[in-house]
XYZ file of C-alpha atoms in Angstrom:
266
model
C -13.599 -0.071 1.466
C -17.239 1.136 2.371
C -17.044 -2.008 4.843
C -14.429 -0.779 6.911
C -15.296 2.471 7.126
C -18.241 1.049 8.281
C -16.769 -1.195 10.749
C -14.831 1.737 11.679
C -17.898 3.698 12.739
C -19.516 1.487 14.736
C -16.821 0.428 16.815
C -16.272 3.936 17.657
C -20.057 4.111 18.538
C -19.794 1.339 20.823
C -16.447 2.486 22.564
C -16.572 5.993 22.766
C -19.274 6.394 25.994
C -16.441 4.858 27.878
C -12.962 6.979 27.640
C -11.228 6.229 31.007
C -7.954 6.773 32.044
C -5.132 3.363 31.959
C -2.109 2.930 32.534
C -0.278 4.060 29.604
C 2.307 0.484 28.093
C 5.430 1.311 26.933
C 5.402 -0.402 23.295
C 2.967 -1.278 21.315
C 2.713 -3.525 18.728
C 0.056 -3.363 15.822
C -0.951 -6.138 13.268
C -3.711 -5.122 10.511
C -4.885 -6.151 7.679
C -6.261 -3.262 4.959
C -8.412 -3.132 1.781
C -8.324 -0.183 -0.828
C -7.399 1.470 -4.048
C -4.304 2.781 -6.087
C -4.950 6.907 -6.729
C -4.698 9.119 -9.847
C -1.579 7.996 -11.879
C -1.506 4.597 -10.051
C -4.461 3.867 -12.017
C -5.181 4.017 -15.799
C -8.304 2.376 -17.806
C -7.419 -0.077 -19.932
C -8.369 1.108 -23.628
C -11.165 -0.995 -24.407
C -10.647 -0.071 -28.728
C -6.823 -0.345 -28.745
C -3.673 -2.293 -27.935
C -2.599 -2.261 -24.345
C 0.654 -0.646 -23.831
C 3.188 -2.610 -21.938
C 4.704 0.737 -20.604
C 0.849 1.094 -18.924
C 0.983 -2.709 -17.618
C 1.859 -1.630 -13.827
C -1.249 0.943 -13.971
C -3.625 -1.246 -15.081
C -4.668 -2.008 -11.093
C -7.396 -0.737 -9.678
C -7.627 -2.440 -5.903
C -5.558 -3.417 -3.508
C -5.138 -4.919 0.313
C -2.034 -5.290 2.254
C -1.109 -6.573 5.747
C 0.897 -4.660 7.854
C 3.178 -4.323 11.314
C 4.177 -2.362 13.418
C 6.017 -1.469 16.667
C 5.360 1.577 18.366
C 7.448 2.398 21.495
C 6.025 6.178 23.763
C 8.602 8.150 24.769
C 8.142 11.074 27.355
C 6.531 11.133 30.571
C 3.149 12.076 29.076
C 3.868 9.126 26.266
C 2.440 11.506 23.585
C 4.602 10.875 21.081
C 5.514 7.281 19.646
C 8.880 6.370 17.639
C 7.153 3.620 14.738
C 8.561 1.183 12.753
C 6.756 -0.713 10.446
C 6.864 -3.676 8.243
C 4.247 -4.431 5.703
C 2.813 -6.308 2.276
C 0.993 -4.212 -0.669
C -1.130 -6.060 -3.645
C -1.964 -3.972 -5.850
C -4.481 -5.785 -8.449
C -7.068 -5.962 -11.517
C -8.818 -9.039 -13.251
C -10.163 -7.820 -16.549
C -10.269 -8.372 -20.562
C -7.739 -6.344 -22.440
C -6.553 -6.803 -26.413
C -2.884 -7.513 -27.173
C -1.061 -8.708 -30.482
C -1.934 -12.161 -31.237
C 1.564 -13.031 -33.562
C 4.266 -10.805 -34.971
C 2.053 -9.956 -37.924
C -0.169 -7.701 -35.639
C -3.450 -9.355 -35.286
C -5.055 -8.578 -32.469
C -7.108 -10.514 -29.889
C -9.109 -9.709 -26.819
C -8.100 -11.993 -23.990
C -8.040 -11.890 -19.769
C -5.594 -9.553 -18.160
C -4.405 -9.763 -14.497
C -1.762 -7.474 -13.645
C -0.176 -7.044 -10.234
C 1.963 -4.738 -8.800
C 3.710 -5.658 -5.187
C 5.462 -3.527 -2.772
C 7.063 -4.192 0.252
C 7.220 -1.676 2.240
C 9.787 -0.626 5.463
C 8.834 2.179 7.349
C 10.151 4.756 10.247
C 8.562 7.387 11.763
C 6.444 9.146 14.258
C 3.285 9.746 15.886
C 1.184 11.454 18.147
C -1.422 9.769 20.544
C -4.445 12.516 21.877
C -4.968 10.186 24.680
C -2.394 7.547 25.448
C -4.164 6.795 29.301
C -7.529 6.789 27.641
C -9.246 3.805 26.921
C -9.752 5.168 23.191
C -6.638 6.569 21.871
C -6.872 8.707 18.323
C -3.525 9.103 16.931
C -2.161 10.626 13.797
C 1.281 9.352 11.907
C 3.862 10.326 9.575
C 5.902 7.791 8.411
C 9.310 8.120 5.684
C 8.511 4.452 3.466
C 11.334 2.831 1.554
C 9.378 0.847 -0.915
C 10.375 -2.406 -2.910
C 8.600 -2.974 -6.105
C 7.627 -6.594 -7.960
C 5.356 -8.201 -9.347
C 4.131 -9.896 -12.258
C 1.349 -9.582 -15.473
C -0.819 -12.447 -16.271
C -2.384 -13.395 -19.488
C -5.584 -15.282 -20.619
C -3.580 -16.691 -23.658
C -0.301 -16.711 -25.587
C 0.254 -13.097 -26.874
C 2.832 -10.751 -28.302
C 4.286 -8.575 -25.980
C 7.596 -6.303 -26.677
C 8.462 -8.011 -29.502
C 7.928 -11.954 -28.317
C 5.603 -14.722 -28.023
C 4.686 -14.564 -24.293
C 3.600 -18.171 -23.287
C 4.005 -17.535 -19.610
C 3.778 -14.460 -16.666
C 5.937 -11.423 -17.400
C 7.853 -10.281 -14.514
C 7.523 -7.015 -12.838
C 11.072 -5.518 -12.538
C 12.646 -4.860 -9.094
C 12.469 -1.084 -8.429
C 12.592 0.331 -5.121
C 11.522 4.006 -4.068
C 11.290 6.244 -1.359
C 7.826 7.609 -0.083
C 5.243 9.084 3.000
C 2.558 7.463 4.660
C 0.002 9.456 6.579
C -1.726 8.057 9.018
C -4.662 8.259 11.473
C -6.981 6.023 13.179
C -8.170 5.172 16.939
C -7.083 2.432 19.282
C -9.528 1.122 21.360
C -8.112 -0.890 24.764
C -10.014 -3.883 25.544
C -7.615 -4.944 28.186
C -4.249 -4.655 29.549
C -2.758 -6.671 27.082
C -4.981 -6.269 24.118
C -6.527 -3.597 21.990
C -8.251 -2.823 18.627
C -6.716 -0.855 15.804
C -8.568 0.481 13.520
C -7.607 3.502 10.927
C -6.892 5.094 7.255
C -3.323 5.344 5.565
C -2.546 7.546 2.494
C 0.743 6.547 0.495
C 2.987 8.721 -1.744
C 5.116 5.907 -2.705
C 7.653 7.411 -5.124
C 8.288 10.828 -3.559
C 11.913 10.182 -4.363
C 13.828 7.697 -6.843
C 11.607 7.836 -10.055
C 13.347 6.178 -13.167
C 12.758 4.621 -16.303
C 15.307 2.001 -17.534
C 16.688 1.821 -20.660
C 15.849 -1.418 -22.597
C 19.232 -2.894 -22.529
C 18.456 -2.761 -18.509
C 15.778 -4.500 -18.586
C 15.362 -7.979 -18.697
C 13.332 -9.919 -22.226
C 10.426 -11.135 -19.695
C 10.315 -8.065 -17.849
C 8.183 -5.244 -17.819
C 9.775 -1.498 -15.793
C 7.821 0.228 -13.672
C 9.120 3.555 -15.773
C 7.787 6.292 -13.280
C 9.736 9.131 -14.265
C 9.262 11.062 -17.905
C 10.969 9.077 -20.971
C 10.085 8.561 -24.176
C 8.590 5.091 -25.352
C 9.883 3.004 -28.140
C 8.367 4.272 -30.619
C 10.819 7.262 -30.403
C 8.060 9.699 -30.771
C 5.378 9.407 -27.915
C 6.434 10.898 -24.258
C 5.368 8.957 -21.246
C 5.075 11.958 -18.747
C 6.099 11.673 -15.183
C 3.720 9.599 -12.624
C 3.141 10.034 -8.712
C 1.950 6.949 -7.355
C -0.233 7.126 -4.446
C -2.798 5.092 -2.676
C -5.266 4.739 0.387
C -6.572 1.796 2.371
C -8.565 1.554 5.496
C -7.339 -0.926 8.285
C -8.529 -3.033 10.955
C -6.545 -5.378 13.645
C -5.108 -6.106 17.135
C -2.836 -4.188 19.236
C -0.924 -5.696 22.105
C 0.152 -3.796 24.776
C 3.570 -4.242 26.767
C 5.318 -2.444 29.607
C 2.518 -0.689 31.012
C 3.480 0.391 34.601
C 1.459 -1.139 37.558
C -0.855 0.861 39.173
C -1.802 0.756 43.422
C -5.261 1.384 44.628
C -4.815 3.972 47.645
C -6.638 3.313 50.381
């Protein structure tokens, strides 16, 4: 992430002496690509001394990098404010060592552990551009995120996982929830038609919709996200409720479209 927000600073070094005034286009659209990292009870250490806990499997990541569109279309005569809709990709990810059952009887074994956690996200909502004539544009975003859920959990070697030899990936169960992205960053117009988009997004993405599935739910290769507070199957210990939130910088291209034409007076 320290690369981007390095990026980040110098392009702003290199644009910022030269903030003049453009034509200000119509809709915008925005492709980026973004590195970061899942935030407090998105991410858990895996116990290096005990059993990992399948209930723990989707918190187990601790990176992540997504892709992402959008469209942004001004509104107003001062173009100030932007309707956005977005469309994007989230991996969230780990490659580690973990120790699991080996065979019913409860040996264990310390094998590789790669867990990953997708979400697909669909997003509407505004913003608000300081400058939409300038040739460097800050803006500032709030998006409402409906959020769809997958994934799957590998491992290094065949282990015993809720109560069966796993030969093969388990499967992240579908779960979709409702969350916020806030958002700020800077475009910078190279042209007409082109610009750079740079910028920092923090996700709540379970704000609404937490659950936890009972087992007859879910399926015998599958492993539930289990976000709300329920108790595990052991009867006795309480898995306590989880916000999952994240943050990622982002670089990539804007292209500009319906800018009015502008006359030189004589």
């Amino acid at each position: 992430m320290r690369k981007i927000y390095s990026l980040l600073f110098i392009t702003i070094i290199i644009f910022s002496y030269n903030i003049k005034s453009n034509a200000q286009p119509k809709l915008t659209i925005s492709l980026t690509g973004g590195y970061g990292a899942p935030l407090g009870d998105f991410t858990q250490d895996i116990p290096t001394n005990e059993r990992a806990d399948a209930d723990n499997f989707p918190y187990y990541t601790n990176k992540m990098w997504n892709i992402y569109g959008q469209g942004k279309l001004a509104t107003g005569k001062s173009g100030n404010f932007r309707a956005v809709f977005g469309i994007g990709y989230n991996m969230f990810s780990n490659s580690t060592n973990a120790i699991f059952k080996a065979d019913s009887t409860g040996t264990l074994v310390t094998t590789s552990f790669e867990p990953n956690v997708s979400v697909i996200t669909v997003a509407l909502g505004g913003e608000w551009a300081f400058l939409p004539k300038g040739k460097v544009n800050p803006y500032v975003g709030l998006d409402m995120a409906l959020n769809f859920f997958g994934g799957d959990f590998t491992f290094g070697q065949p282990v015993y996982v809720k109560g069966a030899e796993r030969t093969a990936p388990m499967d992240m169960k579908s779960e979709t929830r409702v969350g916020l992205i806030f958002d700020g960053g800077v475009d910078f117009m190279v042209s007409k038609q082109i610009g750079i988009n740079t910028g920092l997004n923090f996700n709540i993405l379970n704000l609404i919709g937490k659950g936890a599935d009972d087992e007859e739910e879910i399926g015998p290769n599958e492993i539930d996200l289990g976000d709300s507070e329920h108790t595990l199957d052991d009867g006795v210990t309480v898995s306590p409720s989880k916000t999952l939130t994240s943050i990622n910088g982002y670089l990539g291209i804007s292209f500009y479209f319906g800018a009015p034409k502008t006359t030189v007076k004589r």
